[in-house]
Amino acid sequence: MYLSESFWLVGAVSLSLFCCVSWKHSIIGVRGTLILVGRCFLLLGLSCLVVSYLYPRLRSAISSETPLSQYHEDDEAKRRQKLVREEQQNNLRDKAHSYQETVMRPRMESSSRKREDRFYRMTGETWKRTEGERLGEGESPELSAQVDMNATPNEEAVKKRKLPESATTVHSKRGPPPEKKVVVLPEEPADDAEEVVRVALRCPSGRTVHRRFLKSHSSSILLVWLQKIGYHPTIYTLCTCYPRQPLITGKNVSMEDAGILTHTVLNVEEKYPSTT
């Protein structure tokens, strides 16, 4: 299309110049000039038609002479690229699987074991999972020999059932349960009393609790106070800010012996922090 437009433009300009020069230097009149111009335009149109018809065929013939080796080289390059891409994908898949097996799985198992150990520390060994026993395991041969032919399968299963000792032994009547020991904090002394210290507990939730004590009070009162604000001493402990170390507490250890001589800030921290 671009070639035909250029050919038309060059032909029209050349024809115009030729007509202008021939008309000035010739003896033909206006009618002869118009006839000449018409014939030139007709010739120009026929030549454009021939070029537009032959040009695509010549171009396809030239392109068909391209050697087949070039196409084979392109196919070979595409095949190599596909193989390299598949190899890279396989390497990435192997790396991801290796990372999952060597890093993520041990990390998840370690985290699960820590959460399970913490759960057992809080609930006790009663809730610990055991291997269990198979059905019929541990049955005495005497019970297995005594088979009642008229008994139903359910009745036989009841006879062979191995019940725990707690279910078979008869317990004597116990007396009323002992009353729960209610621990009460000592009355908070006045702010202007002698040997008064103010203790602040910074909780993991972000809040800070304040209370006044006497230096002669036992340091175990701090654990009772810790339990009353919602942090059980079996899981949480009290630590000093600087240097960071657990606070020494006990019934025979007073506040003064524990190092609480002035207004003190203590941190509430977990004894066994879990890392997830």
Short mmCIF file of C-alpha atoms in Angstrom, two decimals:
data_model
loop_
_atom_site.label_atom_id
_atom_site.label_comp_id
_atom_site.label_asym_id
_atom_site.label_seq_id
_atom_site.Cartn_x
_atom_site.Cartn_y
_atom_site.Cartn_z
CA MET A 1 0.00 0.00 0.00
CA TYR A 2 2.79 2.40 0.88
CA LEU A 3 4.65 1.49 -2.33
CA SER A 4 1.60 2.11 -4.51
CA GLU A 5 0.93 5.48 -2.86
CA SER A 6 4.54 6.53 -3.43
CA PHE A 7 4.37 5.34 -7.03
CA TRP A 8 1.15 7.30 -7.64
CA LEU A 9 2.69 10.46 -6.11
CA VAL A 10 5.90 10.27 -8.11
CA GLY A 11 3.99 9.46 -11.31
CA ALA A 12 1.55 12.33 -10.83
CA VAL A 13 4.34 14.84 -10.17
CA SER A 14 6.39 13.59 -13.15
CA LEU A 15 3.36 13.62 -15.41
CA SER A 16 2.47 17.17 -14.38
CA LEU A 17 5.98 18.40 -15.10
CA PHE A 18 6.07 16.58 -18.43
CA CYS A 19 2.71 17.98 -19.52
CA CYS A 20 3.67 21.52 -18.49
CA VAL A 21 6.97 21.43 -20.39
CA SER A 22 5.54 19.73 -23.50
CA TRP A 23 2.62 22.14 -23.69
CA LYS A 24 4.85 25.22 -23.62
CA HIS A 25 7.30 23.88 -26.22
CA SER A 26 4.79 22.16 -28.53
CA ILE A 27 2.31 23.22 -31.15
CA ILE A 28 -0.57 21.08 -29.84
CA GLY A 29 -3.57 22.84 -28.49
CA VAL A 30 -5.53 22.53 -25.33
CA ARG A 31 -7.58 19.58 -26.62
CA GLY A 32 -4.46 17.62 -27.54
CA THR A 33 -2.96 18.38 -24.15
CA LEU A 34 -6.02 17.02 -22.32
CA ILE A 35 -5.97 13.87 -24.45
CA LEU A 36 -2.27 13.39 -23.68
CA VAL A 37 -2.84 13.87 -19.97
CA GLY A 38 -5.69 11.35 -20.00
CA ARG A 39 -3.57 8.77 -21.78
CA CYS A 40 -0.74 9.30 -19.29
CA PHE A 41 -3.09 8.82 -16.32
CA LEU A 42 -4.46 5.65 -17.93
CA LEU A 43 -0.97 4.31 -18.41
CA LEU A 44 -0.09 5.22 -14.82
CA GLY A 45 -3.17 3.40 -13.47
CA LEU A 46 -2.42 0.27 -15.49
CA SER A 47 1.17 0.24 -14.25
CA CYS A 48 0.00 0.60 -10.60
CA LEU A 49 -2.46 -2.25 -11.09
CA VAL A 50 0.25 -4.51 -12.46
CA VAL A 51 2.64 -3.61 -9.61
CA SER A 52 0.00 -4.18 -6.92
CA TYR A 53 -0.80 -7.57 -8.45
CA LEU A 54 2.76 -8.79 -8.88
CA TYR A 55 4.40 -7.36 -5.72
CA PRO A 56 2.73 -9.72 -3.14
CA ARG A 57 3.54 -12.77 -5.27
CA LEU A 58 7.13 -11.73 -5.74
CA ARG A 59 7.47 -11.12 -2.00
CA SER A 60 5.99 -14.52 -1.10
CA ALA A 61 8.27 -16.20 -3.65
CA ILE A 62 11.31 -14.52 -2.14
CA SER A 63 10.30 -15.43 1.39
CA SER A 64 9.65 -19.03 0.36
CA GLU A 65 13.28 -19.31 -0.62
CA THR A 66 14.27 -18.99 3.06
CA PRO A 67 16.20 -22.15 4.04
CA LEU A 68 14.40 -24.71 6.18
CA SER A 69 17.37 -24.83 8.54
CA GLN A 70 16.29 -21.48 10.01
CA TYR A 71 12.89 -22.92 10.99
CA HIS A 72 14.60 -25.95 12.48
CA GLU A 73 16.88 -23.69 14.49
CA ASP A 74 13.88 -21.77 15.82
CA ASP A 75 12.15 -25.01 16.84
CA GLU A 76 15.33 -26.24 18.52
CA ALA A 77 15.70 -22.96 20.44
CA LYS A 78 12.06 -23.14 21.62
CA ARG A 79 12.55 -26.75 22.71
CA ARG A 80 15.69 -25.82 24.68
CA GLN A 81 13.87 -22.94 26.36
CA LYS A 82 11.05 -25.29 27.36
CA LEU A 83 13.49 -27.81 28.82
CA VAL A 84 15.35 -25.11 30.76
CA ARG A 85 12.07 -23.73 32.10
CA GLU A 86 10.94 -27.17 33.23
CA GLU A 87 14.30 -27.79 34.90
CA GLN A 88 14.05 -24.49 36.79
CA GLN A 89 10.54 -25.32 37.93
CA ASN A 90 11.64 -28.74 39.16
CA ASN A 91 14.57 -27.19 41.07
CA LEU A 92 12.27 -24.66 42.73
CA ARG A 93 9.79 -27.40 43.60
CA ASP A 94 12.57 -29.51 45.16
CA LYS A 95 13.84 -26.55 47.16
CA ALA A 96 10.35 -25.78 48.46
CA HIS A 97 9.81 -29.41 49.45
CA SER A 98 13.21 -29.57 51.15
CA TYR A 99 12.50 -26.35 53.08
CA GLN A 100 9.12 -27.72 54.13
CA GLU A 101 10.62 -30.98 55.38
CA THR A 102 13.81 -29.67 57.00
CA VAL A 103 12.67 -26.31 58.42
CA MET A 104 8.91 -25.85 58.59
CA ARG A 105 7.90 -29.34 59.74
CA PRO A 106 10.41 -29.51 62.69
CA ARG A 107 9.43 -25.99 63.67
CA MET A 108 5.73 -26.86 63.71
CA GLU A 109 6.36 -30.09 65.63
CA SER A 110 8.48 -28.25 68.20
CA SER A 111 5.79 -25.60 68.62
CA SER A 112 3.11 -28.29 69.01
CA ARG A 113 5.17 -30.12 71.64
CA LYS A 114 5.71 -26.91 73.60
CA ARG A 115 1.99 -26.09 73.56
CA GLU A 116 1.18 -29.65 74.65
CA ASP A 117 3.73 -29.53 77.49
CA ARG A 118 2.34 -26.21 78.65
CA PHE A 119 -1.19 -27.64 78.58
CA TYR A 120 -0.11 -30.62 80.69
CA ARG A 121 1.65 -28.33 83.16
CA MET A 122 -1.60 -26.42 83.63
CA THR A 123 -4.01 -29.40 83.74
CA GLY A 124 -1.80 -32.10 85.23
CA GLU A 125 -0.93 -35.62 84.15
CA THR A 126 -4.58 -36.78 84.32
CA TRP A 127 -5.33 -35.42 80.88
CA LYS A 128 -2.19 -36.79 79.26
CA ARG A 129 -2.83 -39.01 76.28
CA THR A 130 -1.80 -42.67 76.57
CA GLU A 131 -1.36 -45.52 74.14
CA GLY A 132 -4.58 -47.20 75.30
CA GLU A 133 -5.39 -50.90 75.09
CA ARG A 134 -6.88 -53.10 72.44
CA LEU A 135 -10.26 -54.71 72.90
CA GLY A 136 -9.93 -57.91 74.88
CA GLU A 137 -6.33 -57.22 75.91
CA GLY A 138 -5.53 -58.09 79.51
CA GLU A 139 -8.48 -60.46 79.98
CA SER A 140 -7.88 -63.33 82.33
CA PRO A 141 -8.09 -66.85 80.86
CA GLU A 142 -10.64 -67.82 83.52
CA LEU A 143 -13.10 -65.23 82.28
CA SER A 144 -12.49 -66.19 78.67
CA ALA A 145 -13.15 -69.87 79.52
CA GLN A 146 -16.43 -69.14 81.24
CA VAL A 147 -18.70 -68.71 78.28
CA ASP A 148 -22.42 -68.78 78.74
CA MET A 149 -24.08 -70.22 75.66
CA ASN A 150 -27.38 -68.51 76.41
CA ALA A 151 -25.87 -65.10 77.08
CA THR A 152 -26.04 -62.35 74.48
CA PRO A 153 -22.90 -60.78 73.06
CA ASN A 154 -23.52 -57.66 75.15
CA GLU A 155 -23.73 -59.66 78.36
CA GLU A 156 -20.51 -61.50 77.51
CA ALA A 157 -18.79 -58.21 76.82
CA VAL A 158 -19.94 -56.87 80.20
CA LYS A 159 -18.49 -59.93 81.94
CA LYS A 160 -15.16 -59.65 80.15
CA ARG A 161 -14.90 -55.92 80.47
CA LYS A 162 -11.84 -54.80 82.39
CA LEU A 163 -12.97 -51.93 84.58
CA PRO A 164 -10.56 -49.64 86.43
CA GLU A 165 -10.07 -50.11 90.14
CA SER A 166 -11.77 -46.83 90.88
CA ALA A 167 -15.00 -48.25 89.38
CA THR A 168 -14.87 -51.64 91.14
CA THR A 169 -13.72 -50.65 94.62
CA VAL A 170 -16.32 -49.48 97.09
CA HIS A 171 -15.39 -46.24 98.72
CA SER A 172 -16.38 -45.46 102.23
CA LYS A 173 -18.52 -42.48 102.84
CA ARG A 174 -16.42 -39.45 103.17
CA GLY A 175 -17.11 -36.55 105.36
CA PRO A 176 -17.91 -33.09 104.11
CA PRO A 177 -15.28 -31.63 101.83
CA PRO A 178 -12.78 -29.36 103.52
CA GLU A 179 -13.47 -25.71 103.27
CA LYS A 180 -11.46 -23.85 100.74
CA LYS A 181 -8.73 -21.73 102.16
CA VAL A 182 -9.46 -18.11 101.36
CA VAL A 183 -6.35 -15.99 101.36
CA VAL A 184 -7.03 -12.38 102.23
CA LEU A 185 -4.57 -9.61 101.60
CA PRO A 186 -3.61 -7.51 104.61
CA GLU A 187 -5.23 -4.17 104.92
CA GLU A 188 -3.55 -1.56 102.80
CA PRO A 189 -1.62 0.86 105.06
CA ALA A 190 -1.97 4.59 104.84
CA ASP A 191 0.23 6.52 102.50
CA ASP A 192 1.92 8.46 105.30
CA ALA A 193 2.49 5.47 107.59
CA GLU A 194 5.99 4.40 108.60
CA GLU A 195 7.90 1.82 106.50
CA VAL A 196 5.37 2.01 103.68
CA VAL A 197 6.43 1.04 100.19
CA ARG A 198 4.38 1.29 97.03
CA VAL A 199 4.60 -1.66 94.62
CA ALA A 200 3.48 -1.46 91.00
CA LEU A 201 2.92 -4.55 88.85
CA ARG A 202 3.25 -4.21 85.08
CA CYS A 203 1.01 -6.92 83.59
CA PRO A 204 1.45 -8.57 80.16
CA SER A 205 -1.86 -7.02 79.09
CA GLY A 206 -0.35 -3.54 79.41
CA ARG A 207 -2.11 -2.34 82.54
CA THR A 208 -0.29 -1.37 85.75
CA VAL A 209 -1.67 -2.15 89.24
CA HIS A 210 -0.54 -0.23 92.34
CA ARG A 211 -0.77 -1.14 96.03
CA ARG A 212 0.88 -0.19 99.31
CA PHE A 213 2.57 -2.64 101.70
CA LEU A 214 4.72 -2.51 104.79
CA LYS A 215 8.35 -3.54 104.69
CA SER A 216 7.63 -6.09 107.42
CA HIS A 217 5.01 -7.90 105.31
CA SER A 218 5.94 -11.28 103.90
CA SER A 219 6.96 -11.26 100.27
CA SER A 220 4.57 -14.19 99.62
CA ILE A 221 1.75 -11.64 99.85
CA LEU A 222 2.89 -10.42 96.44
CA LEU A 223 2.07 -13.84 94.95
CA VAL A 224 -1.38 -13.75 96.56
CA TRP A 225 -1.90 -10.29 95.09
CA LEU A 226 -0.67 -11.59 91.72
CA GLN A 227 -3.27 -14.39 91.82
CA LYS A 228 -6.05 -12.01 92.78
CA ILE A 229 -5.45 -9.80 89.74
CA GLY A 230 -5.73 -12.84 87.45
CA TYR A 231 -2.19 -14.25 87.05
CA HIS A 232 -1.63 -17.62 88.73
CA PRO A 233 1.80 -18.00 90.40
CA THR A 234 2.30 -21.47 88.86
CA ILE A 235 2.43 -19.88 85.41
CA TYR A 236 3.59 -16.33 86.08
CA THR A 237 6.33 -14.89 88.24
CA LEU A 238 7.55 -11.50 89.38
CA CYS A 239 10.78 -10.01 88.05
CA THR A 240 12.68 -6.86 88.88
CA CYS A 241 13.19 -4.25 86.16
CA TYR A 242 16.93 -3.70 86.54
CA PRO A 243 18.77 -5.94 86.84
CA ARG A 244 16.18 -8.24 85.28
CA GLN A 245 15.92 -11.28 87.57
CA PRO A 246 13.17 -13.20 89.40
CA LEU A 247 12.10 -11.75 92.74
CA ILE A 248 12.90 -13.91 95.77
CA THR A 249 9.64 -14.63 97.62
CA GLY A 250 8.70 -16.81 100.56
CA LYS A 251 6.76 -16.86 103.79
CA ASN A 252 9.87 -16.20 105.84
CA VAL A 253 11.19 -13.54 103.46
CA SER A 254 9.97 -10.04 104.18
CA MET A 255 9.62 -7.24 101.71
CA GLU A 256 12.79 -5.65 103.02
CA ASP A 257 14.72 -8.93 102.70
CA ALA A 258 13.46 -9.32 99.12
CA GLY A 259 14.98 -5.94 98.24
CA ILE A 260 11.83 -3.81 98.24
CA LEU A 261 13.01 -0.82 100.23
CA THR A 262 11.42 2.01 98.27
CA HIS A 263 8.71 2.42 95.69
CA THR A 264 9.31 -0.51 93.29
CA VAL A 265 8.01 -1.53 89.86
CA LEU A 266 7.87 -5.28 89.14
CA ASN A 267 7.16 -7.05 85.85
CA VAL A 268 4.70 -9.95 85.57
CA GLU A 269 6.28 -12.52 83.22
CA GLU A 270 5.63 -16.12 82.23
CA LYS A 271 7.82 -18.77 83.83
CA TYR A 272 7.95 -20.84 80.65
CA PRO A 273 7.41 -18.48 77.71
CA SER A 274 6.21 -20.24 74.59
CA THR A 275 8.01 -19.48 71.30
CA THR A 276 5.71 -19.80 68.25
#
